[in-house]
GROMACS .gro file of C-alpha atoms in nm:
model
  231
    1UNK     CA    1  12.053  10.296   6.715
    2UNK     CA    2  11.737  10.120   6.853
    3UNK     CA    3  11.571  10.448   6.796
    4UNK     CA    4  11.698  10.470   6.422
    5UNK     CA    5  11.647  10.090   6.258
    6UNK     CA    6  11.432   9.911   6.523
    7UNK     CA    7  11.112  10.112   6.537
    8UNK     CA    8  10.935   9.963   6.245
    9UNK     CA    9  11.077   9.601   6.428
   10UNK     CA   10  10.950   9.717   6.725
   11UNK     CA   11  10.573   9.793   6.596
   12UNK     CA   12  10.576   9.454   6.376
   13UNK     CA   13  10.639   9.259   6.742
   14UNK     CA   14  10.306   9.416   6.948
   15UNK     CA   15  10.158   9.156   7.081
   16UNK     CA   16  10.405   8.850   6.971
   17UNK     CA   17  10.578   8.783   7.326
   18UNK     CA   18  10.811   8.545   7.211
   19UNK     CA   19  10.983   8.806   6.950
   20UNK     CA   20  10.974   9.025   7.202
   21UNK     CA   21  11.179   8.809   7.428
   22UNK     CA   22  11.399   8.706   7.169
   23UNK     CA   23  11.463   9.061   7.071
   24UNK     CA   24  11.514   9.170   7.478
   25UNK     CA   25  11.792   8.851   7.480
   26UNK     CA   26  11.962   8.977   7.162
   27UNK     CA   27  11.977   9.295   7.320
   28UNK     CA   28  12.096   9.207   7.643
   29UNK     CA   29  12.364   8.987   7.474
   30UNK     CA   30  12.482   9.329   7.282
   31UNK     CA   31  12.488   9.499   7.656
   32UNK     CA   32  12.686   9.247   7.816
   33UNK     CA   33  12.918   9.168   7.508
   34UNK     CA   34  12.980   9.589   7.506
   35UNK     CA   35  13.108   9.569   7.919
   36UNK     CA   36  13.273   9.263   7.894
   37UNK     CA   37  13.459   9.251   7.636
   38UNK     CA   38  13.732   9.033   7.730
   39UNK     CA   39  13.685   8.624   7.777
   40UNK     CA   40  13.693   8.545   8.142
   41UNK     CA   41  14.044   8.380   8.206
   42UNK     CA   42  14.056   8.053   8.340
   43UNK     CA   43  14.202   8.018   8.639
   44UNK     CA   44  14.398   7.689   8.735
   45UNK     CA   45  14.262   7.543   9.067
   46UNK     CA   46  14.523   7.413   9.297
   47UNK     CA   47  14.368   7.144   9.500
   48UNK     CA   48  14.401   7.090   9.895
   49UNK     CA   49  14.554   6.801   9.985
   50UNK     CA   50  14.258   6.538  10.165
   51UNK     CA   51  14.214   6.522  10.566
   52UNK     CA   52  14.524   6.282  10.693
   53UNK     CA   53  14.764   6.320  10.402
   54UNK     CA   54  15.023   6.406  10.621
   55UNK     CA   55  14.970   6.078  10.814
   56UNK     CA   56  15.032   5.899  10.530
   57UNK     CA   57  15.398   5.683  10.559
   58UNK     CA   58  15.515   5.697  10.169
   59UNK     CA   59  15.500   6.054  10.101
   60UNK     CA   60  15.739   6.214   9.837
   61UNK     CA   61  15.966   6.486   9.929
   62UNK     CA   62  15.866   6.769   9.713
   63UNK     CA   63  16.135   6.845   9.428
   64UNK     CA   64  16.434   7.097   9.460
   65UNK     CA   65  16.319   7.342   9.195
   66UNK     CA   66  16.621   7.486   8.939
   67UNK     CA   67  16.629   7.859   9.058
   68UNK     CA   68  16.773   7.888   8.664
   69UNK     CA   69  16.451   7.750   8.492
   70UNK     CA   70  16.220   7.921   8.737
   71UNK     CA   71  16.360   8.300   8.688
   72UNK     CA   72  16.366   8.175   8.293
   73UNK     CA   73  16.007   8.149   8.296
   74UNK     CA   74  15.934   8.475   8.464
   75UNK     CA   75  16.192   8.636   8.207
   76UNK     CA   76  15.938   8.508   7.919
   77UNK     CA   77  15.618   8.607   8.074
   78UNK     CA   78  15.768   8.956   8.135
   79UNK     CA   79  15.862   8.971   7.769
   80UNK     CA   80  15.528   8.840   7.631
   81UNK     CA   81  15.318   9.123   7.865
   82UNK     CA   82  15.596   9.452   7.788
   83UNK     CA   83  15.525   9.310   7.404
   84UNK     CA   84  15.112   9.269   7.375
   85UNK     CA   85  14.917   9.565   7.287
   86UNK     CA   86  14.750   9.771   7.602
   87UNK     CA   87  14.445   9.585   7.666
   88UNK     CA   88  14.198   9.875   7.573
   89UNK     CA   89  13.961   9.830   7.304
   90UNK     CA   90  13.985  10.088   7.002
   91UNK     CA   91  13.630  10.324   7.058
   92UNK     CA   92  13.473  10.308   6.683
   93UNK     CA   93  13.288  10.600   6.603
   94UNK     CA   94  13.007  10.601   6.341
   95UNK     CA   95  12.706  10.840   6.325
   96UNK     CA   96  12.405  10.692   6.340
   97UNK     CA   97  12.109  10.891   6.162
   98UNK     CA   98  11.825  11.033   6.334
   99UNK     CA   99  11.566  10.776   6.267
  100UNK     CA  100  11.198  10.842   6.253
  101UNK     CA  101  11.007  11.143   6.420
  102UNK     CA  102  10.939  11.112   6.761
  103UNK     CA  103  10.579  11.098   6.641
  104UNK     CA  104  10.645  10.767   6.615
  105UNK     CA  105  10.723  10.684   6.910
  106UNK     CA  106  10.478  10.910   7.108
  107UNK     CA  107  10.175  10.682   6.887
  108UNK     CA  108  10.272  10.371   7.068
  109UNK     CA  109  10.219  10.609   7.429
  110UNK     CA  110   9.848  10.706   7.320
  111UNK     CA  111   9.702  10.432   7.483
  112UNK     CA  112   9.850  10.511   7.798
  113UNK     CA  113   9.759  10.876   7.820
  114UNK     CA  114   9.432  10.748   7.738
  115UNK     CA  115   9.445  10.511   8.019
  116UNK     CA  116   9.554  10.784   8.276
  117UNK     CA  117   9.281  11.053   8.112
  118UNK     CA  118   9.006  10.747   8.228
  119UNK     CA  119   9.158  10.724   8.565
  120UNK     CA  120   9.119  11.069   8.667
  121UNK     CA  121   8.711  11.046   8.462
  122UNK     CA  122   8.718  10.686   8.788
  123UNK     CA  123   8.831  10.935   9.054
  124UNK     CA  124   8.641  11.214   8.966
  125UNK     CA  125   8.324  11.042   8.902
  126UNK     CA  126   8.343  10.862   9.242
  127UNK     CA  127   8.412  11.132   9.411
  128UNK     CA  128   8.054  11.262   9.299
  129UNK     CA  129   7.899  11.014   9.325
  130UNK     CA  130   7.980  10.981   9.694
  131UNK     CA  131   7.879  11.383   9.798
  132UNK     CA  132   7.548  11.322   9.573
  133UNK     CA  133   7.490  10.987   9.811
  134UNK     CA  134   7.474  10.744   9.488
  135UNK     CA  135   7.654  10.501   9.711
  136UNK     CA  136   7.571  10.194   9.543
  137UNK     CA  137   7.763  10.355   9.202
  138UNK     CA  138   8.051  10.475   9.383
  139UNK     CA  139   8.118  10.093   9.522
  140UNK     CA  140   8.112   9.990   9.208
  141UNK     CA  141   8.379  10.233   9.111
  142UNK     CA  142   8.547  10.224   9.379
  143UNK     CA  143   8.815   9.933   9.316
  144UNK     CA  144   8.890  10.094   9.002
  145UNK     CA  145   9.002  10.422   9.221
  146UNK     CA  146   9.189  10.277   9.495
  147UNK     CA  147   9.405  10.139   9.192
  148UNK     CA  148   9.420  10.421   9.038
  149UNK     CA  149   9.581  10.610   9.364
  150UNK     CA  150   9.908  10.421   9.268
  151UNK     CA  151   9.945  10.736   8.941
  152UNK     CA  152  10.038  11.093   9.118
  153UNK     CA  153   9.842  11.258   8.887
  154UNK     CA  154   9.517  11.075   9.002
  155UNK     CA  155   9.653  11.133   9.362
  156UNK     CA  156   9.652  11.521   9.247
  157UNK     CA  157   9.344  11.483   9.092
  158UNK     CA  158   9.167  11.315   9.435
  159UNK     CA  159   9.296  11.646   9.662
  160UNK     CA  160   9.160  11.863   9.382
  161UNK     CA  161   8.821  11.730   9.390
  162UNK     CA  162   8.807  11.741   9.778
  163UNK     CA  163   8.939  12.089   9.772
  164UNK     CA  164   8.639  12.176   9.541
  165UNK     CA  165   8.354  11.993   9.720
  166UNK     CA  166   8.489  12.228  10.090
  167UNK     CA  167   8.456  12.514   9.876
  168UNK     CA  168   8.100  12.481   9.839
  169UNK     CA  169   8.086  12.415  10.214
  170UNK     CA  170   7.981  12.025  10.149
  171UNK     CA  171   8.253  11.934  10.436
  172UNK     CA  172   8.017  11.760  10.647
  173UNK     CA  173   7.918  11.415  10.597
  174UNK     CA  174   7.723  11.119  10.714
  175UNK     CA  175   7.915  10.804  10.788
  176UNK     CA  176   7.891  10.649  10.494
  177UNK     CA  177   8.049  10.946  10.287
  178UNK     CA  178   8.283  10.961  10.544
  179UNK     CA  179   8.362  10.618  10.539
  180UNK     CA  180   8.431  10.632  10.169
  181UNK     CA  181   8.631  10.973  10.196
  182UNK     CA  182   8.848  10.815  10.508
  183UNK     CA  183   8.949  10.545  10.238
  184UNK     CA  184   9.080  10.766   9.962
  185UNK     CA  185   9.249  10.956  10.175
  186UNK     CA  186   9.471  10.630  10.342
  187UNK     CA  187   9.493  10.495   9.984
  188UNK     CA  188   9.629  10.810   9.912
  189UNK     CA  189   9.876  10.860  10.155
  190UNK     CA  190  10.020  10.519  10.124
  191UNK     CA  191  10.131  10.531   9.797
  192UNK     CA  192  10.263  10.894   9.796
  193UNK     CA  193  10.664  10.837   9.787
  194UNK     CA  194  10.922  11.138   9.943
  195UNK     CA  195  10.878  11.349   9.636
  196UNK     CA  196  10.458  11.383   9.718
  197UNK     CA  197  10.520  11.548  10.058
  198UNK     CA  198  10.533  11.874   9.975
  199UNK     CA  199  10.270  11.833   9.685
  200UNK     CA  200  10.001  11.533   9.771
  201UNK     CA  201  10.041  11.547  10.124
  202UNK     CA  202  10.088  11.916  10.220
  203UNK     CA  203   9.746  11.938   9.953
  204UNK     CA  204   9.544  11.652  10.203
  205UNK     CA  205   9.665  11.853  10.551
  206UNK     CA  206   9.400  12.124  10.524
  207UNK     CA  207   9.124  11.847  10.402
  208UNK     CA  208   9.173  11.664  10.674
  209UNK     CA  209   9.096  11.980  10.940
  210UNK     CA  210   8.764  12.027  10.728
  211UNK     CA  211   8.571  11.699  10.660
  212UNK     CA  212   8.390  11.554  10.958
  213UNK     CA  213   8.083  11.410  11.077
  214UNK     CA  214   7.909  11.461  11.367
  215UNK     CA  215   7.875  11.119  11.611
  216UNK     CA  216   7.635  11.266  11.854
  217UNK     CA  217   7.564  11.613  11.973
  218UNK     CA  218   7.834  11.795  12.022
  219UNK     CA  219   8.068  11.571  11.938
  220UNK     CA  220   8.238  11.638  11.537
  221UNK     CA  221   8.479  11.354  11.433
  222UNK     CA  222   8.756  11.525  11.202
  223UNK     CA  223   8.943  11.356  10.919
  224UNK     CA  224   9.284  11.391  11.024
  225UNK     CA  225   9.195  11.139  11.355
  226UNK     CA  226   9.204  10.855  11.101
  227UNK     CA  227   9.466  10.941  10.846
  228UNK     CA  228   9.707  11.056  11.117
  229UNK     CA  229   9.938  10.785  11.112
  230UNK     CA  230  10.111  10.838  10.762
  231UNK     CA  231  10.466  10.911  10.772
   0.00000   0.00000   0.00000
């Protein structure tokens, strides 16, 4: 239904927060009206008697009850409940139409397939500028990146670029391009969830055996001895 009538509603609120709330209560209200249908019954408290009641001297016996009257009343409640309809709402069925093309719903998404397309333009652009040694533009750019490493596709798109830069045999860096690489990679890593294991991860295992930098003769420093700690 919200798909159907509330689309054009929907557009006309952009940017007006407090329709939007009062729209989100309305339909929250629906929601909770549609699994709880039924009124809460009250329930009659019986209250405890007070610390030292019993001590008390003029306490009064508690009444014979009539076992006639009592097994009257439970006769008349058993009546009422065999007699009242099964408490189980009646489903209504109506058809609701189809509503507007999902071309209108995929407009209000443009902006964030926009937003993703400039993420991966941040991550690849750092990444260059970091094996060209413009290290002054890559800090710049660099916030914007470690952001953007919360998005698997930008995650994807950082193990792509690395991939591309060992192809062309650029896997050995100074320690300032190492530095920045080191970074990525942790960022990386510690937002990747279960499902990047076999993707994101298993992409990073043979980058990390290939980037290094060399701390004195003889002596290479690999990736993996500072990103080895990720789950």
């Amino acid at each position: 239904q919200l798909v159907a009538y509330e689309v054009k509603r929907m557009k006309a609120e952009e940017g007006n927060k407090q329709k939007i709330l009062r729209h989100i209560k309305e339909l929250a209200e629906k929601l909770y009206k549609n699994e709880n249908p039924y009124p809460a019954v009250a329930m009659h408290k019986v209250q405890k008697p007070t610390e030292g009641s019993h001590l008390r001297l003029h306490q009064r016996p508690f009444p014979r009850l009539d076992e006639g009257t009592v097994q009257w009343i439970i006769d008349q409640a058993t009546a009422k409940l065999q007699s009242a309809p099964p408490a189980v709402r009646a489903e209504k069925k109506c058809m609701v139409p189809s509503g507007p093309p999902m071309a209108a719903i995929l407009e209000r998404n443009g902006n964030a397939l926009a937003n993703s397309a400039r993420r991966l333009e941040v991550v690849r652009n750092c990444i260059s500028y970091v094996f060209e040694n413009k290290m002054l533009e890559a800090k710049k750019l660099f916030p914007a990146v470690l952001r953007a490493m919360k998005g698997r596709a930008a995650r994807h798109c950082l193990t792509q670029e690395l991939h591309l830069h060992v192809q062309q045999n650029r896997a050995v860096l100074d320690h300032q391009q190492f530095d920045f690489v080191i970074r990525m990679m942790n960022c990386c890593l510690q937002d990747c969830t279960a499902m990047d294991e076999h993707g994101v991860a298993a992409a990073l295992l043979p980058l990390v055996t290939a980037f290094c930098r060399k701390l004195s003769p003889g002596i290479t420093q690999f990736a993996y001895s500072c990103v080895q700690e990720h789950v």
